[in-house]
Amino acid sequence: MRAVVQQRYGPPSVLRTTEVDLPLPGPGDVLVKVGAASVHPGDYFVMSGRPYVLRLVFGLRRPRHGIPGRDFAGVVAAVGKHVTAVRPGDEVFGWSTAGTLAEYACVPADHVAPVPVGTSLVEAAAVPTSALTALQAMRDVAKVRPGQTVLITGASGGVGSFAVQIAKAFGAEVTGVCSTRNVDLVRSLGADHVVDYTRTDFTRAESRYDVILDNVEAQPLAAVRRALTPAGTLIPNSGRGGRWLGPLARIVRARVLSGFTRQHLKPFASVEKPRDLLTLADLLTTGQVTPVIDRIYPLDEAADALRYVEAGHTRGKVVVTI
């Protein structure tokens, strides 16, 4: 099968498309013929091996899995002998730790869910990691409830575009922060208010919010906290921090600060929960969540897709079709 592979850490130029062996499903696995795979900043970090702390998980000298990519949607080609929930021919979406920028991916059966009726494979592939992060941030960490005020920075990005919609589905009054060119997009996602950061600094405005999901490290934590209510919740979902620790540096600062204030500073890492794929499928089915697709690239241009993601100006999601 054709796949994008990398033999070492580095920029997108380390990627090449070549023929590799077809993976074989184990007893509890599903072999999926991949139709589309989305890419996000996490894929770029793993590909580049920076911040270096990631190499403790993904391989010290080279990537443990030579095929990049995590999110996908496709058609079940074969199932292991213990799999009963899906069958060949079913359209599914989900995630794989073995790489998805390939014609086929071998996935544990509990890492997939049926593609909702009316959702294309391109749209479904855009969902798993980014939408799951937004869901868990709004539902599990912030515990958003009707009537609360929620501000989301990077509201036009991958996580942000889902978070706006999910917070609205939970009954919140949502403010999205984005650039001028994305104001109409964020408003179309359901945001009650939109702040153009090129004109207004939300940390210096009068409004205060019950929840802030900070997807863009454009302001110091102290500045972002000014926009919180006295007992509000700040979720830092971003951070640069250099080539060694990356976002971990900001996460540590937030955790330390949380012990000295009534405000709740809650950095988190999303957890891949199979039942949350079903929750996201329900939100897609009811129309409460619609993926925003920025660009679509063919498999041979996967390196260009990752370059575009690394630039940091995506509107929604970037998808690679196979």
PDB file of C-alpha atoms in Angstrom:
ATOM      1  CA  MET A   1       0.000   0.000   0.000  1.00  0.00           C
ATOM      2  CA  ARG A   2       1.044   3.631  -0.430  1.00  0.00           C
ATOM      3  CA  ALA A   3       1.887   5.544   2.700  1.00  0.00           C
ATOM      4  CA  VAL A   4       3.687   8.654   3.912  1.00  0.00           C
ATOM      5  CA  VAL A   5       6.742   7.610   5.925  1.00  0.00           C
ATOM      6  CA  GLN A   6       9.565   9.254   7.853  1.00  0.00           C
ATOM      7  CA  GLN A   7      12.825   7.674   8.983  1.00  0.00           C
ATOM      8  CA  ARG A   8      13.943  10.512  11.250  1.00  0.00           C
ATOM      9  CA  TYR A   9      12.653  13.572  13.048  1.00  0.00           C
ATOM     10  CA  GLY A  10      12.689  16.837  11.159  1.00  0.00           C
ATOM     11  CA  PRO A  11      10.694  19.307   9.038  1.00  0.00           C
ATOM     12  CA  PRO A  12       8.083  18.190   6.486  1.00  0.00           C
ATOM     13  CA  SER A  13      10.876  17.553   3.974  1.00  0.00           C
ATOM     14  CA  VAL A  14      11.680  14.298   5.845  1.00  0.00           C
ATOM     15  CA  LEU A  15       8.377  12.832   4.627  1.00  0.00           C
ATOM     16  CA  ARG A  16       8.158  10.710   1.495  1.00  0.00           C
ATOM     17  CA  THR A  17       5.418   8.661  -0.118  1.00  0.00           C
ATOM     18  CA  THR A  18       6.335   5.054  -0.782  1.00  0.00           C
ATOM     19  CA  GLU A  19       5.055   1.481  -0.811  1.00  0.00           C
ATOM     20  CA  VAL A  20       4.883  -0.360   2.526  1.00  0.00           C
ATOM     21  CA  ASP A  21       3.429  -3.658   3.691  1.00  0.00           C
ATOM     22  CA  LEU A  22      -0.289  -3.875   4.304  1.00  0.00           C
ATOM     23  CA  PRO A  23      -0.962  -4.113   8.079  1.00  0.00           C
ATOM     24  CA  LEU A  24      -2.751  -7.207   9.325  1.00  0.00           C
ATOM     25  CA  PRO A  25      -5.546  -6.864  11.908  1.00  0.00           C
ATOM     26  CA  GLY A  26      -5.276  -8.774  15.177  1.00  0.00           C
ATOM     27  CA  PRO A  27      -8.241 -10.465  16.870  1.00  0.00           C
ATOM     28  CA  GLY A  28      -9.599  -7.196  18.259  1.00  0.00           C
ATOM     29  CA  ASP A  29      -8.613  -4.931  15.383  1.00  0.00           C
ATOM     30  CA  VAL A  30     -10.244  -3.379  12.356  1.00  0.00           C
ATOM     31  CA  LEU A  31      -8.470  -2.850   9.029  1.00  0.00           C
ATOM     32  CA  VAL A  32      -9.743   0.371   7.491  1.00  0.00           C
ATOM     33  CA  LYS A  33      -9.306   1.561   3.933  1.00  0.00           C
ATOM     34  CA  VAL A  34      -8.598   5.197   4.718  1.00  0.00           C
ATOM     35  CA  GLY A  35     -10.557   7.748   2.727  1.00  0.00           C
ATOM     36  CA  ALA A  36      -9.342  10.858   4.513  1.00  0.00           C
ATOM     37  CA  ALA A  37      -7.047  11.788   7.402  1.00  0.00           C
ATOM     38  CA  SER A  38      -6.823  15.145   9.138  1.00  0.00           C
ATOM     39  CA  VAL A  39      -3.623  16.697  10.467  1.00  0.00           C
ATOM     40  CA  HIS A  40      -3.189  19.087  13.382  1.00  0.00           C
ATOM     41  CA  PRO A  41      -0.364  20.752  15.361  1.00  0.00           C
ATOM     42  CA  GLY A  42       0.244  17.615  17.404  1.00  0.00           C
ATOM     43  CA  ASP A  43       1.131  15.739  14.211  1.00  0.00           C
ATOM     44  CA  TYR A  44       3.687  18.428  13.384  1.00  0.00           C
ATOM     45  CA  PHE A  45       5.255  18.207  16.850  1.00  0.00           C
ATOM     46  CA  VAL A  46       5.588  14.424  16.599  1.00  0.00           C
ATOM     47  CA  MET A  47       7.015  14.635  13.077  1.00  0.00           C
ATOM     48  CA  SER A  48       9.603  17.243  14.061  1.00  0.00           C
ATOM     49  CA  GLY A  49      10.447  15.684  17.433  1.00  0.00           C
ATOM     50  CA  ARG A  50      10.080  19.072  19.128  1.00  0.00           C
ATOM     51  CA  PRO A  51       9.628  19.784  21.932  1.00  0.00           C
ATOM     52  CA  TYR A  52      12.180  17.146  22.789  1.00  0.00           C
ATOM     53  CA  VAL A  53      10.144  15.860  25.728  1.00  0.00           C
ATOM     54  CA  LEU A  54       7.823  14.201  23.177  1.00  0.00           C
ATOM     55  CA  ARG A  55      10.609  11.823  22.198  1.00  0.00           C
ATOM     56  CA  LEU A  56      10.265  10.082  25.567  1.00  0.00           C
ATOM     57  CA  VAL A  57       6.880   8.862  24.311  1.00  0.00           C
ATOM     58  CA  PHE A  58       7.297   8.613  20.540  1.00  0.00           C
ATOM     59  CA  GLY A  59      10.901   7.407  20.222  1.00  0.00           C
ATOM     60  CA  LEU A  60      14.232   8.850  21.321  1.00  0.00           C
ATOM     61  CA  ARG A  61      16.211   8.757  18.062  1.00  0.00           C
ATOM     62  CA  ARG A  62      13.462   8.331  15.477  1.00  0.00           C
ATOM     63  CA  PRO A  63       9.661   8.015  15.462  1.00  0.00           C
ATOM     64  CA  ARG A  64       8.537   4.680  16.824  1.00  0.00           C
ATOM     65  CA  HIS A  65       5.804   4.610  14.172  1.00  0.00           C
ATOM     66  CA  GLY A  66       7.141   5.579  10.767  1.00  0.00           C
ATOM     67  CA  ILE A  67       3.747   6.642   9.369  1.00  0.00           C
ATOM     68  CA  PRO A  68       2.474   9.983  10.694  1.00  0.00           C
ATOM     69  CA  GLY A  69      -1.135  10.968  11.277  1.00  0.00           C
ATOM     70  CA  ARG A  70      -3.718  10.046  13.892  1.00  0.00           C
ATOM     71  CA  ASP A  71      -7.263  10.942  12.814  1.00  0.00           C
ATOM     72  CA  PHE A  72      -9.043   9.223   9.942  1.00  0.00           C
ATOM     73  CA  ALA A  73     -12.275   8.194   8.309  1.00  0.00           C
ATOM     74  CA  GLY A  74     -12.739   5.326   5.901  1.00  0.00           C
ATOM     75  CA  VAL A  75     -14.388   2.017   5.072  1.00  0.00           C
ATOM     76  CA  VAL A  76     -13.846  -1.191   7.028  1.00  0.00           C
ATOM     77  CA  ALA A  77     -11.938  -3.652   4.851  1.00  0.00           C
ATOM     78  CA  ALA A  78     -11.565  -6.526   7.329  1.00  0.00           C
ATOM     79  CA  VAL A  79     -12.117  -7.264  11.015  1.00  0.00           C
ATOM     80  CA  GLY A  80     -10.439  -9.494  13.584  1.00  0.00           C
ATOM     81  CA  LYS A  81     -12.158 -12.642  14.800  1.00  0.00           C
ATOM     82  CA  HIS A  82     -13.289 -11.027  18.068  1.00  0.00           C
ATOM     83  CA  VAL A  83     -14.831  -7.928  16.462  1.00  0.00           C
ATOM     84  CA  THR A  84     -18.616  -7.827  16.229  1.00  0.00           C
ATOM     85  CA  ALA A  85     -19.523  -4.123  16.476  1.00  0.00           C
ATOM     86  CA  VAL A  86     -18.537  -3.297  12.888  1.00  0.00           C
ATOM     87  CA  ARG A  87     -18.283  -5.288   9.676  1.00  0.00           C
ATOM     88  CA  PRO A  88     -16.608  -4.920   6.280  1.00  0.00           C
ATOM     89  CA  GLY A  89     -18.187  -2.143   4.257  1.00  0.00           C
ATOM     90  CA  ASP A  90     -19.085   0.040   7.247  1.00  0.00           C
ATOM     91  CA  GLU A  91     -17.948   3.668   7.170  1.00  0.00           C
ATOM     92  CA  VAL A  92     -16.111   4.550  10.388  1.00  0.00           C
ATOM     93  CA  PHE A  93     -14.042   7.357  11.864  1.00  0.00           C
ATOM     94  CA  GLY A  94     -11.642   7.494  14.791  1.00  0.00           C
ATOM     95  CA  TRP A  95      -7.955   7.498  15.616  1.00  0.00           C
ATOM     96  CA  SER A  96      -4.958   5.216  15.256  1.00  0.00           C
ATOM     97  CA  THR A  97      -1.578   5.288  17.011  1.00  0.00           C
ATOM     98  CA  ALA A  98       0.031   3.442  14.088  1.00  0.00           C
ATOM     99  CA  GLY A  99      -0.354   6.246  11.525  1.00  0.00           C
ATOM    100  CA  THR A 100      -3.180   7.227   9.177  1.00  0.00           C
ATOM    101  CA  LEU A 101      -1.471   8.943   6.235  1.00  0.00           C
ATOM    102  CA  ALA A 102      -1.711   5.702   4.307  1.00  0.00           C
ATOM    103  CA  GLU A 103      -4.118   3.737   2.146  1.00  0.00           C
ATOM    104  CA  TYR A 104      -4.914   1.402   5.060  1.00  0.00           C
ATOM    105  CA  ALA A 105      -4.751   1.666   8.847  1.00  0.00           C
ATOM    106  CA  CYS A 106      -5.032  -1.060  11.448  1.00  0.00           C
ATOM    107  CA  VAL A 107      -7.051   0.162  14.440  1.00  0.00           C
ATOM    108  CA  PRO A 108      -8.381  -1.344  17.701  1.00  0.00           C
ATOM    109  CA  ALA A 109     -12.110  -1.827  17.249  1.00  0.00           C
ATOM    110  CA  ASP A 110     -12.951   0.428  20.210  1.00  0.00           C
ATOM    111  CA  HIS A 111     -11.127   3.341  18.518  1.00  0.00           C
ATOM    112  CA  VAL A 112     -13.749   3.698  15.789  1.00  0.00           C
ATOM    113  CA  ALA A 113     -17.362   4.786  15.555  1.00  0.00           C
ATOM    114  CA  PRO A 114     -19.855   4.794  12.660  1.00  0.00           C
ATOM    115  CA  VAL A 115     -19.751   7.840  10.406  1.00  0.00           C
ATOM    116  CA  PRO A 116     -23.062   9.674  10.931  1.00  0.00           C
ATOM    117  CA  VAL A 117     -25.508   9.678   8.017  1.00  0.00           C
ATOM    118  CA  GLY A 118     -25.032  12.821   5.963  1.00  0.00           C
ATOM    119  CA  THR A 119     -21.416  13.315   7.065  1.00  0.00           C
ATOM    120  CA  SER A 120     -18.720  12.865   4.421  1.00  0.00           C
ATOM    121  CA  LEU A 121     -15.470  11.010   5.078  1.00  0.00           C
ATOM    122  CA  VAL A 122     -13.587  14.309   4.769  1.00  0.00           C
ATOM    123  CA  GLU A 123     -15.789  15.895   7.447  1.00  0.00           C
ATOM    124  CA  ALA A 124     -15.624  12.842   9.711  1.00  0.00           C
ATOM    125  CA  ALA A 125     -11.828  12.689   9.480  1.00  0.00           C
ATOM    126  CA  ALA A 126     -11.671  16.283  10.757  1.00  0.00           C
ATOM    127  CA  VAL A 127     -13.429  15.412  13.999  1.00  0.00           C
ATOM    128  CA  PRO A 128     -11.619  13.032  16.382  1.00  0.00           C
ATOM    129  CA  THR A 129      -8.709  14.760  18.139  1.00  0.00           C
ATOM    130  CA  SER A 130      -9.749  18.416  17.856  1.00  0.00           C
ATOM    131  CA  ALA A 131     -13.442  17.914  18.600  1.00  0.00           C
ATOM    132  CA  LEU A 132     -12.670  15.479  21.411  1.00  0.00           C
ATOM    133  CA  THR A 133     -10.344  18.073  22.982  1.00  0.00           C
ATOM    134  CA  ALA A 134     -13.042  20.746  22.723  1.00  0.00           C
ATOM    135  CA  LEU A 135     -15.694  18.418  24.144  1.00  0.00           C
ATOM    136  CA  GLN A 136     -13.650  17.384  27.150  1.00  0.00           C
ATOM    137  CA  ALA A 137     -12.525  20.955  27.840  1.00  0.00           C
ATOM    138  CA  MET A 138     -16.083  22.288  27.835  1.00  0.00           C
ATOM    139  CA  ARG A 139     -17.882  19.343  29.430  1.00  0.00           C
ATOM    140  CA  ASP A 140     -15.386  17.670  31.772  1.00  0.00           C
ATOM    141  CA  VAL A 141     -12.919  20.401  32.761  1.00  0.00           C
ATOM    142  CA  ALA A 142     -14.985  23.609  32.712  1.00  0.00           C
ATOM    143  CA  LYS A 143     -18.323  21.853  33.268  1.00  0.00           C
ATOM    144  CA  VAL A 144     -20.060  24.457  31.120  1.00  0.00           C
ATOM    145  CA  ARG A 145     -23.732  24.907  31.906  1.00  0.00           C
ATOM    146  CA  PRO A 146     -26.556  27.046  30.496  1.00  0.00           C
ATOM    147  CA  GLY A 147     -26.214  30.768  31.091  1.00  0.00           C
ATOM    148  CA  GLN A 148     -22.461  30.785  31.673  1.00  0.00           C
ATOM    149  CA  THR A 149     -20.218  33.126  29.708  1.00  0.00           C
ATOM    150  CA  VAL A 150     -17.446  31.392  27.764  1.00  0.00           C
ATOM    151  CA  LEU A 151     -14.596  33.022  25.844  1.00  0.00           C
ATOM    152  CA  ILE A 152     -12.595  31.008  23.321  1.00  0.00           C
ATOM    153  CA  THR A 153      -9.345  32.277  21.812  1.00  0.00           C
ATOM    154  CA  GLY A 154      -8.287  30.850  18.471  1.00  0.00           C
ATOM    155  CA  ALA A 155     -12.000  30.449  17.811  1.00  0.00           C
ATOM    156  CA  SER A 156     -11.498  29.875  14.085  1.00  0.00           C
ATOM    157  CA  GLY A 157      -8.892  27.125  14.525  1.00  0.00           C
ATOM    158  CA  GLY A 158      -9.247  23.367  14.794  1.00  0.00           C
ATOM    159  CA  VAL A 159     -10.112  23.049  18.489  1.00  0.00           C
ATOM    160  CA  GLY A 160     -11.616  26.526  18.708  1.00  0.00           C
ATOM    161  CA  SER A 161     -14.154  26.059  15.909  1.00  0.00           C
ATOM    162  CA  PHE A 162     -15.468  22.930  17.625  1.00  0.00           C
ATOM    163  CA  ALA A 163     -15.381  24.526  21.089  1.00  0.00           C
ATOM    164  CA  VAL A 164     -17.576  27.437  19.971  1.00  0.00           C
ATOM    165  CA  GLN A 165     -20.217  25.040  18.695  1.00  0.00           C
ATOM    166  CA  ILE A 166     -20.044  22.672  21.665  1.00  0.00           C
ATOM    167  CA  ALA A 167     -20.255  25.495  24.224  1.00  0.00           C
ATOM    168  CA  LYS A 168     -23.339  26.802  22.397  1.00  0.00           C
ATOM    169  CA  ALA A 169     -24.835  23.304  22.436  1.00  0.00           C
ATOM    170  CA  PHE A 170     -24.387  23.339  26.226  1.00  0.00           C
ATOM    171  CA  GLY A 171     -26.337  26.601  26.485  1.00  0.00           C
ATOM    172  CA  ALA A 172     -23.478  29.029  27.126  1.00  0.00           C
ATOM    173  CA  GLU A 173     -23.152  32.623  25.941  1.00  0.00           C
ATOM    174  CA  VAL A 174     -20.067  32.357  23.746  1.00  0.00           C
ATOM    175  CA  THR A 175     -17.488  34.953  22.746  1.00  0.00           C
ATOM    176  CA  GLY A 176     -14.941  34.001  20.091  1.00  0.00           C
ATOM    177  CA  VAL A 177     -11.581  35.729  19.619  1.00  0.00           C
ATOM    178  CA  CYS A 178     -10.091  35.698  16.127  1.00  0.00           C
ATOM    179  CA  SER A 179      -8.530  37.845  13.408  1.00  0.00           C
ATOM    180  CA  THR A 180     -10.463  40.199  11.139  1.00  0.00           C
ATOM    181  CA  ARG A 181     -10.703  37.742   8.253  1.00  0.00           C
ATOM    182  CA  ASN A 182     -12.338  35.109  10.474  1.00  0.00           C
ATOM    183  CA  VAL A 183     -14.973  37.237  12.203  1.00  0.00           C
ATOM    184  CA  ASP A 184     -17.791  36.136   9.895  1.00  0.00           C
ATOM    185  CA  LEU A 185     -16.750  32.482  10.158  1.00  0.00           C
ATOM    186  CA  VAL A 186     -16.779  32.497  13.962  1.00  0.00           C
ATOM    187  CA  ARG A 187     -20.128  34.269  14.008  1.00  0.00           C
ATOM    188  CA  SER A 188     -21.511  31.624  11.622  1.00  0.00           C
ATOM    189  CA  LEU A 189     -20.469  28.921  14.102  1.00  0.00           C
ATOM    190  CA  GLY A 190     -22.902  30.382  16.614  1.00  0.00           C
ATOM    191  CA  ALA A 191     -20.759  32.751  18.670  1.00  0.00           C
ATOM    192  CA  ASP A 192     -22.891  35.399  20.381  1.00  0.00           C
ATOM    193  CA  HIS A 193     -20.017  37.886  20.328  1.00  0.00           C
ATOM    194  CA  VAL A 194     -16.815  38.059  18.300  1.00  0.00           C
ATOM    195  CA  VAL A 195     -13.667  39.938  19.349  1.00  0.00           C
ATOM    196  CA  ASP A 196     -11.241  40.923  16.595  1.00  0.00           C
ATOM    197  CA  TYR A 197      -7.908  40.741  18.381  1.00  0.00           C
ATOM    198  CA  THR A 198      -6.297  43.090  15.849  1.00  0.00           C
ATOM    199  CA  ARG A 199      -8.591  45.836  17.160  1.00  0.00           C
ATOM    200  CA  THR A 200      -9.494  44.867  20.728  1.00  0.00           C
ATOM    201  CA  ASP A 201      -7.488  43.324  23.568  1.00  0.00           C
ATOM    202  CA  PHE A 202     -10.028  41.218  25.460  1.00  0.00           C
ATOM    203  CA  THR A 203      -7.777  41.164  28.552  1.00  0.00           C
ATOM    204  CA  ARG A 204      -8.172  44.947  28.880  1.00  0.00           C
ATOM    205  CA  ALA A 205     -11.887  45.145  28.131  1.00  0.00           C
ATOM    206  CA  GLU A 206     -14.564  45.332  30.820  1.00  0.00           C
ATOM    207  CA  SER A 207     -16.185  41.944  30.167  1.00  0.00           C
ATOM    208  CA  ARG A 208     -15.442  39.066  32.530  1.00  0.00           C
ATOM    209  CA  TYR A 209     -16.030  35.405  31.699  1.00  0.00           C
ATOM    210  CA  ASP A 210     -16.906  32.299  33.684  1.00  0.00           C
ATOM    211  CA  VAL A 211     -14.747  30.135  31.382  1.00  0.00           C
ATOM    212  CA  ILE A 212     -11.831  30.929  29.089  1.00  0.00           C
ATOM    213  CA  LEU A 213     -10.413  28.300  26.738  1.00  0.00           C
ATOM    214  CA  ASP A 214      -7.082  29.761  25.627  1.00  0.00           C
ATOM    215  CA  ASN A 215      -6.018  28.018  22.414  1.00  0.00           C
ATOM    216  CA  VAL A 216      -3.481  30.712  21.513  1.00  0.00           C
ATOM    217  CA  GLU A 217      -0.620  31.774  23.763  1.00  0.00           C
ATOM    218  CA  ALA A 218      -0.866  35.397  22.654  1.00  0.00           C
ATOM    219  CA  GLN A 219      -1.117  36.781  26.207  1.00  0.00           C
ATOM    220  CA  PRO A 220       0.621  35.911  29.494  1.00  0.00           C
ATOM    221  CA  LEU A 221      -1.425  33.922  31.989  1.00  0.00           C
ATOM    222  CA  ALA A 222      -1.636  36.959  34.284  1.00  0.00           C
ATOM    223  CA  ALA A 223      -3.206  39.024  31.501  1.00  0.00           C
ATOM    224  CA  VAL A 224      -5.729  36.337  30.527  1.00  0.00           C
ATOM    225  CA  ARG A 225      -6.754  35.955  34.183  1.00  0.00           C
ATOM    226  CA  ARG A 226      -7.848  39.595  34.208  1.00  0.00           C
ATOM    227  CA  ALA A 227     -10.705  38.609  31.905  1.00  0.00           C
ATOM    228  CA  LEU A 228     -11.924  35.868  34.286  1.00  0.00           C
ATOM    229  CA  THR A 229     -14.587  36.236  36.944  1.00  0.00           C
ATOM    230  CA  PRO A 230     -13.186  35.931  40.509  1.00  0.00           C
ATOM    231  CA  ALA A 231     -13.986  32.204  40.598  1.00  0.00           C
ATOM    232  CA  GLY A 232     -13.803  31.552  36.853  1.00  0.00           C
ATOM    233  CA  THR A 233     -12.035  28.705  35.045  1.00  0.00           C
ATOM    234  CA  LEU A 234      -9.090  29.193  32.680  1.00  0.00           C
ATOM    235  CA  ILE A 235      -8.044  26.285  30.478  1.00  0.00           C
ATOM    236  CA  PRO A 236      -4.648  26.934  28.838  1.00  0.00           C
ATOM    237  CA  ASN A 237      -4.649  24.714  25.766  1.00  0.00           C
ATOM    238  CA  SER A 238      -1.523  26.131  24.195  1.00  0.00           C
ATOM    239  CA  GLY A 239       2.031  27.178  24.846  1.00  0.00           C
ATOM    240  CA  ARG A 240       5.390  27.420  23.161  1.00  0.00           C
ATOM    241  CA  GLY A 241       8.013  27.189  25.896  1.00  0.00           C
ATOM    242  CA  GLY A 242      11.010  26.400  23.712  1.00  0.00           C
ATOM    243  CA  ARG A 243      12.404  23.295  22.091  1.00  0.00           C
ATOM    244  CA  TRP A 244      12.756  21.223  25.270  1.00  0.00           C
ATOM    245  CA  LEU A 245       9.427  21.445  27.143  1.00  0.00           C
ATOM    246  CA  GLY A 246       7.133  23.235  24.702  1.00  0.00           C
ATOM    247  CA  PRO A 247       3.609  23.710  26.123  1.00  0.00           C
ATOM    248  CA  LEU A 248       4.562  21.911  29.349  1.00  0.00           C
ATOM    249  CA  ALA A 249       6.245  25.050  30.674  1.00  0.00           C
ATOM    250  CA  ARG A 250       2.983  26.998  30.567  1.00  0.00           C
ATOM    251  CA  ILE A 251       1.076  24.058  32.015  1.00  0.00           C
ATOM    252  CA  VAL A 252       3.435  23.919  35.008  1.00  0.00           C
ATOM    253  CA  ARG A 253       3.089  27.676  35.588  1.00  0.00           C
ATOM    254  CA  ALA A 254      -0.698  27.377  35.489  1.00  0.00           C
ATOM    255  CA  ARG A 255      -0.732  24.515  37.970  1.00  0.00           C
ATOM    256  CA  VAL A 256       1.516  26.406  40.372  1.00  0.00           C
ATOM    257  CA  LEU A 257      -0.591  29.562  40.132  1.00  0.00           C
ATOM    258  CA  SER A 258      -3.810  27.635  40.720  1.00  0.00           C
ATOM    259  CA  GLY A 259      -2.772  27.050  44.334  1.00  0.00           C
ATOM    260  CA  PHE A 260      -2.673  30.778  45.081  1.00  0.00           C
ATOM    261  CA  THR A 261      -5.970  32.050  43.627  1.00  0.00           C
ATOM    262  CA  ARG A 262      -9.719  31.505  43.817  1.00  0.00           C
ATOM    263  CA  GLN A 263      -9.712  31.258  40.059  1.00  0.00           C
ATOM    264  CA  HIS A 264      -9.433  27.773  38.617  1.00  0.00           C
ATOM    265  CA  LEU A 265      -6.480  27.271  36.278  1.00  0.00           C
ATOM    266  CA  LYS A 266      -6.939  23.872  34.696  1.00  0.00           C
ATOM    267  CA  PRO A 267      -4.519  22.832  31.967  1.00  0.00           C
ATOM    268  CA  PHE A 268      -5.372  19.375  30.703  1.00  0.00           C
ATOM    269  CA  ALA A 269      -4.565  16.724  28.154  1.00  0.00           C
ATOM    270  CA  SER A 270      -7.473  15.164  26.317  1.00  0.00           C
ATOM    271  CA  VAL A 271      -7.994  11.439  26.774  1.00  0.00           C
ATOM    272  CA  GLU A 272      -9.140   9.212  23.940  1.00  0.00           C
ATOM    273  CA  LYS A 273     -12.440   7.820  25.178  1.00  0.00           C
ATOM    274  CA  PRO A 274     -14.377   5.627  22.739  1.00  0.00           C
ATOM    275  CA  ARG A 275     -17.722   6.748  24.148  1.00  0.00           C
ATOM    276  CA  ASP A 276     -16.824  10.361  23.332  1.00  0.00           C
ATOM    277  CA  LEU A 277     -16.627   9.442  19.644  1.00  0.00           C
ATOM    278  CA  LEU A 278     -20.279   8.409  19.939  1.00  0.00           C
ATOM    279  CA  THR A 279     -21.108  11.698  21.668  1.00  0.00           C
ATOM    280  CA  LEU A 280     -19.454  13.612  18.830  1.00  0.00           C
ATOM    281  CA  ALA A 281     -21.325  11.486  16.290  1.00  0.00           C
ATOM    282  CA  ASP A 282     -24.592  12.482  17.974  1.00  0.00           C
ATOM    283  CA  LEU A 283     -23.639  16.178  17.818  1.00  0.00           C
ATOM    284  CA  LEU A 284     -22.884  15.789  14.106  1.00  0.00           C
ATOM    285  CA  THR A 285     -26.159  13.971  13.484  1.00  0.00           C
ATOM    286  CA  THR A 286     -28.240  16.657  15.199  1.00  0.00           C
ATOM    287  CA  GLY A 287     -26.408  19.439  13.372  1.00  0.00           C
ATOM    288  CA  GLN A 288     -25.126  21.016  16.599  1.00  0.00           C
ATOM    289  CA  VAL A 289     -21.564  20.544  15.352  1.00  0.00           C
ATOM    290  CA  THR A 290     -20.353  20.924  11.774  1.00  0.00           C
ATOM    291  CA  PRO A 291     -16.626  20.554  10.934  1.00  0.00           C
ATOM    292  CA  VAL A 292     -14.977  23.517   9.253  1.00  0.00           C
ATOM    293  CA  ILE A 293     -12.652  22.364   6.474  1.00  0.00           C
ATOM    294  CA  ASP A 294      -9.945  24.833   5.474  1.00  0.00           C
ATOM    295  CA  ARG A 295      -7.867  22.946   2.908  1.00  0.00           C
ATOM    296  CA  ILE A 296      -7.777  19.478   1.369  1.00  0.00           C
ATOM    297  CA  TYR A 297      -4.530  17.936   0.094  1.00  0.00           C
ATOM    298  CA  PRO A 298      -3.859  14.656  -1.746  1.00  0.00           C
ATOM    299  CA  LEU A 299      -1.641  12.087  -0.029  1.00  0.00           C
ATOM    300  CA  ASP A 300       1.408  13.021  -2.112  1.00  0.00           C
ATOM    301  CA  GLU A 301       1.169  16.573  -0.721  1.00  0.00           C
ATOM    302  CA  ALA A 302       0.946  15.614   2.947  1.00  0.00           C
ATOM    303  CA  ALA A 303       4.172  17.535   3.656  1.00  0.00           C
ATOM    304  CA  ASP A 304       2.523  20.708   2.345  1.00  0.00           C
ATOM    305  CA  ALA A 305      -0.470  20.060   4.591  1.00  0.00           C
ATOM    306  CA  LEU A 306       1.779  19.890   7.647  1.00  0.00           C
ATOM    307  CA  ARG A 307       3.672  23.023   6.580  1.00  0.00           C
ATOM    308  CA  TYR A 308       0.374  24.851   6.397  1.00  0.00           C
ATOM    309  CA  VAL A 309      -0.679  23.618   9.844  1.00  0.00           C
ATOM    310  CA  GLU A 310       2.658  24.650  11.345  1.00  0.00           C
ATOM    311  CA  ALA A 311       2.161  28.218  10.079  1.00  0.00           C
ATOM    312  CA  GLY A 312      -0.673  28.508  12.598  1.00  0.00           C
ATOM    313  CA  HIS A 313      -3.370  30.243  10.561  1.00  0.00           C
ATOM    314  CA  THR A 314      -5.768  27.426   9.725  1.00  0.00           C
ATOM    315  CA  ARG A 315      -9.497  28.061   9.549  1.00  0.00           C
ATOM    316  CA  GLY A 316     -10.880  24.883  11.056  1.00  0.00           C
ATOM    317  CA  LYS A 317      -9.217  21.675   9.869  1.00  0.00           C
ATOM    318  CA  VAL A 318      -6.768  20.527   7.225  1.00  0.00           C
ATOM    319  CA  VAL A 319      -7.523  17.150   5.630  1.00  0.00           C
ATOM    320  CA  VAL A 320      -5.481  14.777   3.462  1.00  0.00           C
ATOM    321  CA  THR A 321      -7.418  12.543   1.085  1.00  0.00           C
ATOM    322  CA  ILE A 322      -6.161   9.104   0.129  1.00  0.00           C
TER     323      ILE A 322
END
